[in-house]
Each structure stands twice: as structure tokens, then as C-alpha cells.
C-alpha positions as semicolon CSV with decimal commas, in nm:
position;residue;x (nm);y (nm);z (nm)
1;M;-0,298;0,818;1,182
2;S;-0,382;0,827;1,558
3;T;-0,601;1,134;1,504
4;N;-0,834;0,914;1,308
5;G;-0,831;1,165;1,011
6;R;-0,915;1,474;1,242
7;D;-0,707;1,786;1,256
8;A;-0,516;1,732;1,570
9;I;-0,480;2,115;1,623
10;M;-0,851;2,101;1,711
11;D;-0,814;1,845;1,980
12;K;-0,709;1,855;2,342
13;L;-0,606;1,562;2,549
14;M;-0,785;1,491;2,866
15;I;-0,617;1,287;3,153
16;E;-0,785;1,207;3,489
17;G;-0,468;1,133;3,715
18;G;-0,424;0,885;3,989
19;Y;-0,497;0,571;3,829
20;P;-0,233;0,307;3,866
21;L;-0,096;0,133;3,551
22;E;-0,086;-0,240;3,497
23;G;-0,050;-0,476;3,197
24;T;0,153;-0,491;2,877
25;V;0,213;-0,241;2,627
26;Q;0,357;-0,299;2,273
27;I;0,615;-0,069;2,126
28;S;0,581;0,057;1,767
29;G;0,848;0,080;1,513
30;A;1,101;0,359;1,557
31;K;0,980;0,702;1,444
32;N;1,348;0,835;1,400
33;S;1,414;0,544;1,175
34;A;1,095;0,558;0,967
35;V;1,135;0,923;0,880
36;A;1,479;0,845;0,723
37;L;1,387;0,509;0,565
38;I;1,088;0,642;0,372
39;P;1,313;0,913;0,193
40;A;1,584;0,642;0,145
41;A;1,336;0,454;-0,071
42;I;1,389;0,733;-0,344
43;L;1,732;0,593;-0,419
44;A;1,594;0,242;-0,521
45;D;1,519;0,143;-0,872
46;S;1,223;-0,087;-0,784
47;E;0,966;-0,131;-0,524
48;V;1,075;-0,096;-0,141
49;T;0,844;-0,220;0,134
50;I;0,902;-0,099;0,478
51;D;0,713;-0,282;0,770
52;N;0,677;-0,234;1,153
53;L;0,572;0,103;1,063
54;P;0,473;0,352;1,331
55;E;0,131;0,498;1,272
56;I;0,218;0,867;1,319
57;S;0,157;1,184;1,138
58;D;0,521;1,219;1,027
59;V;0,485;0,905;0,819
60;Q;0,163;1,019;0,650
61;L;0,355;1,357;0,554
62;L;0,640;1,178;0,406
63;A;0,417;0,946;0,209
64;E;0,244;1,243;0,066
65;L;0,574;1,401;-0,031
66;L;0,685;1,098;-0,212
67;Q;0,371;1,112;-0,407
68;E;0,423;1,471;-0,498
69;I;0,744;1,376;-0,662
70;G;0,585;1,089;-0,871
71;G;0,619;0,795;-0,647
72;E;0,348;0,527;-0,610
73;V;0,283;0,482;-0,236
74;E;0,058;0,236;-0,068
75;L;0,029;0,315;0,300
76;T;-0,147;0,074;0,542
77;P;-0,111;0,097;0,920
78;E;0,168;-0,160;0,952
79;E;0,366;-0,090;0,631
80;I;0,445;0,131;0,336
81;K;0,506;0,011;-0,018
82;I;0,702;0,264;-0,243
83;K;0,737;0,240;-0,628
84;P;1,006;0,503;-0,712
85;E;1,032;0,430;-1,081
86;N;0,857;0,731;-1,191
87;M;0,987;0,981;-0,942
88;I;1,142;1,306;-1,069
89;A;1,350;1,567;-0,900
90;M;1,048;1,798;-0,847
91;P;1,129;2,098;-0,633
92;L;0,957;2,097;-0,294
93;P;1,019;2,451;-0,168
94;N;0,708;2,489;0,024
95;G;0,399;2,305;0,165
96;R;0,411;1,981;0,342
97;V;0,790;1,976;0,336
98;K;0,799;2,261;0,586
99;K;0,590;2,082;0,834
100;L;0,844;1,826;0,955
101;R;1,210;1,854;1,030
102;A;1,286;1,504;0,885
103;S;1,199;1,629;0,537
104;Y;1,580;1,713;0,513
105;Y;1,647;1,356;0,431
106;L;1,489;1,427;0,106
107;M;1,790;1,631;0,017
108;G;2,043;1,344;0,065
109;A;1,818;1,096;-0,114
110;M;1,714;1,325;-0,417
111;L;2,081;1,435;-0,458
112;G;2,202;1,071;-0,467
113;K;1,945;0,975;-0,723
114;F;1,901;1,276;-0,938
115;K;2,208;1,487;-0,854
116;K;1,975;1,791;-0,778
117;A;1,705;1,880;-0,534
118;V;1,509;2,184;-0,412
119;I;1,381;2,138;-0,056
120;G;1,225;2,406;0,168
121;L;1,395;2,471;0,496
122;P;1,226;2,220;0,724
123;G;0,994;2,257;1,014
124;G;0,900;2,027;1,296
125;C;0,969;2,078;1,665
126;N;1,075;2,424;1,766
127;L;1,389;2,347;1,955
128;G;1,597;2,667;1,877
129;P;1,863;2,671;1,630
130;R;1,941;2,304;1,495
131;P;2,148;2,399;1,198
132;I;2,204;2,175;0,894
133;D;2,559;2,309;0,825
134;Q;2,721;1,965;0,872
135;H;2,489;1,823;0,615
136;I;2,563;2,089;0,357
137;K;2,943;2,045;0,444
138;G;2,903;1,678;0,342
139;F;2,702;1,750;0,013
140;E;2,968;1,992;-0,093
141;A;3,247;1,753;-0,020
142;L;3,075;1,509;-0,246
143;G;3,066;1,764;-0,521
144;A;2,739;1,934;-0,485
145;K;2,683;2,312;-0,518
146;V;2,452;2,427;-0,238
147;T;2,270;2,755;-0,223
148;N;1,995;2,906;0,009
149;E;1,738;3,076;-0,231
150;Q;1,434;3,240;-0,089
151;G;1,412;2,994;0,213
152;A;1,479;2,687;0,013
153;I;1,801;2,494;-0,024
154;Y;1,912;2,405;-0,382
155;L;2,154;2,127;-0,437
156;R;2,312;2,066;-0,774
157;A;2,593;1,844;-0,895
158;D;2,721;1,721;-1,236
159;E;2,833;1,412;-1,043
160;L;2,888;1,301;-0,690
161;R;3,239;1,166;-0,601
162;G;3,342;0,996;-0,274
163;A;3,537;1,196;-0,026
164;T;3,644;1,189;0,354
165;I;3,418;1,400;0,547
166;Y;3,484;1,483;0,918
167;L;3,173;1,602;1,115
168;D;3,250;1,891;1,344
169;V;2,957;1,805;1,554
170;V;2,815;1,440;1,596
171;S;2,490;1,464;1,415
172;V;2,242;1,182;1,349
173;G;2,087;1,385;1,068
174;A;2,396;1,472;0,895
175;T;2,539;1,106;0,921
176;I;2,232;0,969;0,772
177;N;2,189;1,239;0,495
178;I;2,554;1,196;0,393
179;M;2,509;0,813;0,362
180;L;2,208;0,868;0,157
181;A;2,394;1,114;-0,089
182;A;2,706;0,884;-0,106
183;V;2,569;0,533;-0,174
184;R;2,540;0,617;-0,545
185;A;2,827;0,838;-0,559
186;K;3,158;0,749;-0,756
187;G;3,422;0,593;-0,530
188;Q;3,469;0,567;-0,159
189;T;3,318;0,795;0,123
190;I;3,426;0,798;0,467
191;I;3,241;0,978;0,730
192;E;3,447;1,047;1,043
193;N;3,310;1,139;1,372
194;A;2,987;0,981;1,256
195;A;2,689;0,935;1,501
196;K;2,633;0,581;1,634
197;E;2,266;0,587;1,697
198;P;2,071;0,256;1,641
199;E;1,859;0,429;1,374
200;I;2,184;0,482;1,172
201;I;2,238;0,102;1,171
202;D;1,869;0,066;1,074
203;V;1,908;0,289;0,762
204;A;2,232;0,122;0,670
205;T;2,067;-0,211;0,701
206;L;1,798;-0,106;0,441
207;L;2,054;0,044;0,216
208;T;2,276;-0,280;0,236
209;S;1,963;-0,484;0,150
210;M;1,916;-0,268;-0,152
211;G;2,273;-0,342;-0,270
212;A;2,470;-0,061;-0,099
213;K;2,825;-0,112;0,031
214;I;2,843;0,028;0,372
215;K;3,065;-0,074;0,655
216;G;3,102;0,064;1,020
217;A;2,758;0,194;1,077
218;G;2,720;0,227;1,464
219;T;3,069;0,317;1,501
220;N;3,236;0,653;1,457
221;V;3,395;0,580;1,111
222;I;3,135;0,464;0,828
223;R;3,277;0,373;0,487
224;I;3,064;0,369;0,178
225;D;3,158;0,235;-0,157
226;G;2,927;0,377;-0,429
227;V;2,718;0,159;-0,660
228;D;2,540;0,225;-0,992
229;S;2,216;0,077;-0,900
230;L;2,011;-0,011;-0,596
231;P;1,731;-0,272;-0,646
232;G;1,414;-0,261;-0,410
233;C;1,386;-0,462;-0,099
234;R;1,176;-0,538;0,222
235;H;1,277;-0,405;0,549
236;S;1,132;-0,417;0,896
237;I;1,206;-0,116;1,126
238;I;1,352;-0,160;1,474
239;P;1,142;-0,084;1,784
240;D;1,129;0,275;1,892
241;R;1,358;0,311;2,181
242;I;1,237;0,677;2,268
243;E;0,871;0,553;2,272
244;A;0,993;0,242;2,480
245;G;1,173;0,489;2,717
246;T;0,862;0,712;2,748
247;Y;0,646;0,410;2,855
248;M;0,935;0,297;3,097
249;I;0,912;0,642;3,252
250;L;0,522;0,632;3,260
251;A;0,558;0,290;3,436
252;A;0,804;0,418;3,696
253;A;0,572;0,707;3,755
254;M;0,227;0,515;3,802
255;G;0,287;0,153;3,726
256;Q;0,230;-0,134;3,947
257;R;0,338;-0,414;3,707
258;V;0,402;-0,304;3,352
259;I;0,542;-0,506;3,066
260;I;0,716;-0,314;2,783
261;D;0,708;-0,564;2,497
262;N;0,887;-0,549;2,152
263;I;1,197;-0,374;2,254
264;I;1,576;-0,390;2,230
265;P;1,688;-0,352;2,590
266;Y;2,042;-0,260;2,480
267;H;1,917;0,046;2,322
268;V;1,763;0,195;2,664
269;E;2,049;0,078;2,885
270;S;2,121;0,434;2,987
271;L;1,747;0,492;3,101
272;I;1,758;0,147;3,280
273;A;2,048;0,251;3,475
274;K;1,895;0,583;3,597
275;L;1,571;0,429;3,678
276;R;1,745;0,169;3,883
277;E;1,961;0,457;4,056
278;M;1,612;0,596;4,151
279;G;1,489;0,284;4,316
280;V;1,272;0,151;4,024
281;S;1,279;-0,229;3,990
282;I;1,334;-0,357;3,636
283;D;1,360;-0,701;3,510
284;V;1,514;-0,730;3,168
285;N;1,433;-1,019;2,919
286;D;1,537;-1,063;2,568
287;D;1,284;-0,838;2,397
288;Q;1,086;-0,692;2,696
289;L;1,118;-0,528;3,041
290;L;0,903;-0,573;3,334
291;I;0,881;-0,267;3,567
292;H;0,739;-0,315;3,911
293;N;0,734;-0,013;4,136
294;H;0,687;-0,021;4,502
295;K;1,002;0,179;4,667
296;P;1,001;0,552;4,720
297;K;1,201;0,721;4,446
298;Q;1,533;0,892;4,516
299;G;1,652;1,207;4,306
300;V;1,928;1,158;4,062
301;D;2,138;1,379;3,841
302;V;2,111;1,320;3,458
303;K;2,312;1,469;3,167
304;T;2,195;1,414;2,807
305;L;2,457;1,293;2,576
306;V;2,483;1,151;2,223
307;Y;2,413;0,786;2,208
308;P;2,487;0,559;2,387
309;G;2,446;0,810;2,658
310;F;2,114;0,944;2,806
311;P;1,882;1,050;2,520
312;T;1,777;1,424;2,491
313;D;1,437;1,287;2,365
314;L;1,371;1,146;2,704
315;Q;1,492;1,443;2,901
316;Q;1,160;1,608;2,917
317;P;0,945;1,314;3,033
318;F;1,210;1,204;3,290
319;T;1,211;1,560;3,432
320;T;0,840;1,507;3,518
321;L;0,934;1,180;3,683
322;L;1,188;1,351;3,899
323;T;0,926;1,558;4,041
324;Q;0,819;1,249;4,242
325;A;1,169;1,178;4,362
326;E;1,292;1,275;4,721
327;G;1,563;1,538;4,738
328;T;1,701;1,759;4,459
329;S;1,777;1,638;4,097
330;I;1,972;1,835;3,817
331;V;1,895;1,759;3,463
332;T;2,148;1,893;3,227
333;D;2,076;1,902;2,844
334;T;2,402;1,924;2,648
335;I;2,229;1,868;2,322
336;Y;1,940;2,130;2,296
337;N;1,951;2,420;2,541
338;A;1,608;2,512;2,433
339;R;1,450;2,164;2,543
340;F;1,301;2,325;2,872
341;K;0,983;2,476;2,745
342;H;0,792;2,205;2,939
343;I;0,914;2,358;3,284
344;D;0,675;2,628;3,288
345;E;0,389;2,392;3,225
346;L;0,499;2,167;3,506
347;R;0,522;2,461;3,733
348;R;0,170;2,543;3,652
349;M;0,084;2,193;3,784
350;G;0,274;2,249;4,113
351;A;0,617;2,133;4,032
352;N;0,914;2,295;4,209
353;V;1,145;2,331;3,921
354;K;1,358;2,605;3,781
355;V;1,598;2,643;3,489
356;E;1,950;2,771;3,520
357;G;2,131;2,778;3,187
358;R;2,139;2,427;3,035
359;S;2,007;2,274;3,362
360;A;1,672;2,214;3,525
361;I;1,681;2,189;3,913
362;I;1,405;1,989;4,049
363;N;1,308;1,957;4,418
364;G;1,067;1,671;4,501
365;A;0,878;1,505;4,601
366;T;0,590;1,728;4,501
367;T;0,216;1,657;4,451
368;L;0,099;1,775;4,104
369;Q;-0,234;1,936;4,035
370;G;-0,447;1,887;3,712
371;A;-0,427;2,210;3,504
372;K;-0,468;2,356;3,138
373;V;-0,129;2,314;2,975
374;R;0,020;2,323;2,623
375;A;0,255;2,090;2,460
376;T;0,513;2,312;2,266
377;D;0,704;2,018;2,114
378;L;0,683;1,627;2,082
379;R;0,872;1,522;2,392
380;A;0,727;1,829;2,595
381;G;0,400;1,657;2,517
382;A;0,520;1,321;2,665
383;A;0,626;1,511;2,978
384;L;0,286;1,657;3,016
385;V;0,117;1,312;2,961
386;V;0,336;1,164;3,252
387;A;0,234;1,476;3,455
388;G;-0,134;1,417;3,379
389;L;-0,129;1,065;3,480
390;L;0,040;1,156;3,827
391;A;-0,167;1,469;3,893
392;D;-0,479;1,508;4,116
393;G;-0,778;1,590;3,908
394;V;-0,797;1,633;3,530
395;T;-0,531;1,792;3,305
396;E;-0,605;1,922;2,978
397;I;-0,340;1,927;2,708
398;S;-0,351;2,125;2,398
399;G;-0,082;2,104;2,116
400;V;-0,175;1,743;2,062
401;E;-0,059;1,760;1,697
402;H;0,296;1,753;1,844
403;I;0,255;1,428;2,030
404;D;0,091;1,277;1,714
405;R;0,410;1,316;1,543
406;G;0,583;1,054;1,760
407;Y;0,342;0,839;1,955
408;A;0,110;0,590;1,787
409;H;-0,224;0,505;1,950
410;L;-0,112;0,684;2,261
411;E;-0,461;0,679;2,413
412;E;-0,543;0,326;2,307
413;K;-0,217;0,192;2,467
414;L;-0,256;0,401;2,800
415;L;-0,626;0,282;2,818
416;G;-0,499;-0,077;2,799
417;L;-0,283;0,000;3,080
418;G;-0,571;0,140;3,306
419;A;-0,524;0,514;3,244
420;K;-0,816;0,750;3,221
421;I;-0,745;0,940;2,909
422;W;-0,955;1,084;2,618
423;R;-0,975;1,345;2,350
424;E;-1,213;1,629;2,321
425;S;-1,276;1,881;2,059
426;M;-1,159;2,228;2,149
427;T;-1,409;2,517;2,126
428;E;-1,350;2,784;1,861
429;E;-1,233;3,020;2,135
430;E;-0,969;2,774;2,254
431;V;-0,849;2,724;1,906
432;E;-0,808;3,094;1,858
433;Q;-0,620;3,122;2,180
434;V;-0,382;2,848;2,077
435;K;-0,321;2,999;1,740
436;S;-0,251;3,350;1,898
């Protein structure tokens, strides 16, 4: 992983701001696909190989979890080979399963394969209540009995039968989890009001390559005809649209001429539109973007929405960019109202930002100053990296373990663009302060 085997909680990220970015950055495979595709391999009857794998800590954790339940796993920087033949429905109530939110995909995959599972309530980013009630609703509709016992979810079914399931809330996690459980159920499952994200299409593509019968992925109605067996396959993960968006924001903030390579431009159209509205020049090619940045930036209003709207995962770094735009900007997050924990850290660096309800109001442009700040979640970490590159002086970011969950080789990629960024070990006193 990008921590080179070290415990990231012992690290801090150091950034000396003010250096312009120029060059080409390669985008890794999609984190939000990888964390669903790896559990999906449980459903197979023979070896599954997944390549274009992002080298992030969440992937390492999932590989270890599959080994816990008897899988043979071979993990290299670019791909993972999973042999599921000896996997068993071993309970996973504690330990690694609690360290990442995406461990909930083990529920759907193990329920689909073994008709039972015990999974500890997942952890990951602390973004307030992100309930899994729609997941449970889907599992129950397919015939599972679901109970919460001592902080773990128990799923049991004599058999799974297809059903029509209407999601009360558009949920990527619930859509994928129900797909995983339904591909080996008897009969047809219809998911209505399904999420449309590219990562859902990616998971459906893997399952279809294994012999699943899925129609409508990427639309709001997905139809799945259950099958009895799923042979293994090889699959390549789509590029990470959130990593791509983060580097687009970094390039808009500090870039002179930056090429974002290995992307699907269609997946980031909402961000392209907002950056152009701010005055950022973007040239779009088949699988890359060129951002060249010479005009003053103008404030814009942004509202996060489900795909294909503006992604909530880019709201935090985009908020940092707006501190450099003239006038007043308003960012409203309709997805997670707790996703403003980065605002206090930005204010510590001199940003003129306040939170009112679900909105952040940004008055710019302001000069940011280097400071000691803490990443409280993955995308807040990205927001602080943007701030550190913009700021006068040195910015010191703790909470690096959050950043490592979603950004492969962050320092190497930024160094390649001309940034001044490095890691240092925290002192024992600093570690105690972080833990307290």
C-alpha cells in the first residue's frame, strides 16, 4: 500500500504550498468499484482475477478478510487473484471487518453464496448515520431473516427467491448488495429506483462475465435472473472518477498545464461543467483531460446529487477550491449533512467559510496559510491536500490513514507534478494527541 507497510496513523503529511503543478498524472482503478468487486468474487466457483487495482489500504483489508473465510488470495500492486473454492460462511463479527464501511458487501456476497452470513457492523469514514436499512429490506425481500445481535448482522435463509424491491432511497451500496445476493437466487429479481453510478455497471459487468444474467445496470430498474453457478473470470476495473475529479480540482487550484490521464470524461461531466463555470479551461479527449489555468476564478453554487449529479465525494475538495474564487459561493450537500468536518480545518488556515444547515458559504478569494490540521475522513483529507498546495508556508496533515483508504501513491503522483510533499513520523506526543 502507499504507506509502504507503515502504520499510517503514525504518519503526518507535510506540504509546502505555492508550487505550480505541471505534467501528467495517471488515474488508478476505482476505489468504489474495487471494494465491491473483491467481495463479489466470493460468488464464483473458480478463480477470479481483477486488474487495474488501486493500491489502497481498503483493498488490502478486503484481501485479508477473504483469506479469513478460506479464500486463496494473491495480491500484487496491480491485480488480485482470488480462488473461492475453499471459502466457508465463517462469521466475521469483529476485527478487520469493522475497519471499512464497504465490508457490508460481504453480506450480499456471502448470503448469495452460502445462504448465511455474520458480519460486524461496518466502520470506515465517520459521516454520521449512513443506515443500511435498504440493504436489509432487500435481503428480507429475497427470503433472508436478518437480525442484529451484539453489534453484528446475522443473515440466514433456507433459500433465496427473486422479488421486486423498490428502494426508498437511491443507494449505491444497497443496489450492489441486492445484486450480489440475487444473482444466485431462484427466479427473477427486479430492483426499482436503483442507483445509476458507473461502479454499479462495473460490478454488473464482472458478474455478467461470470455468467450472471443482469439487465438494466446504469438505469433505475435492474433485472436479474438467478443462475445456479458462476464460473470465474478476469475483469479490469474502470478508472476512479473521484480520484480523477480530485486531481482536476488540484489542477484547477495550482496547475499551469496538467493532463489527467486514464479517465472516462463522461463520468466527470458535472465537475467539468462547474470548473468551466468558474473560468477554468479544460480540453476533453477520449481518455484524458488537459487543464490549463490562467483566468481569475469566479464563485459558483454547487448542490451534490446522486449520479449523474455533482458527487458528494468531491464536495470537500471543491469547497477548498472555492476559497480561491471571487465572490460568494454556496455548497449544499443533499447526500451527507455531516460532510462539513473539513470546514473548521480550512478556517484554521484562513478560509472565510461558515456552515448553515446543509450548506457551506464561502467568501473568496482568500490567501490560505499553512497550519497543523487533521483529516477526519477520506475526502476531508483530499480537501486539506488541496489547501496545503495553495497555502503559504508548510501545512501539516494528520489522519493520513483516511487519505490512504482512497488515494494510491498520492505523494508520488503529486511530486511528479512538481508539488513539495513528504511524510514524517509523528512524535509519541503527537500520536497521543490524535488518539485522545
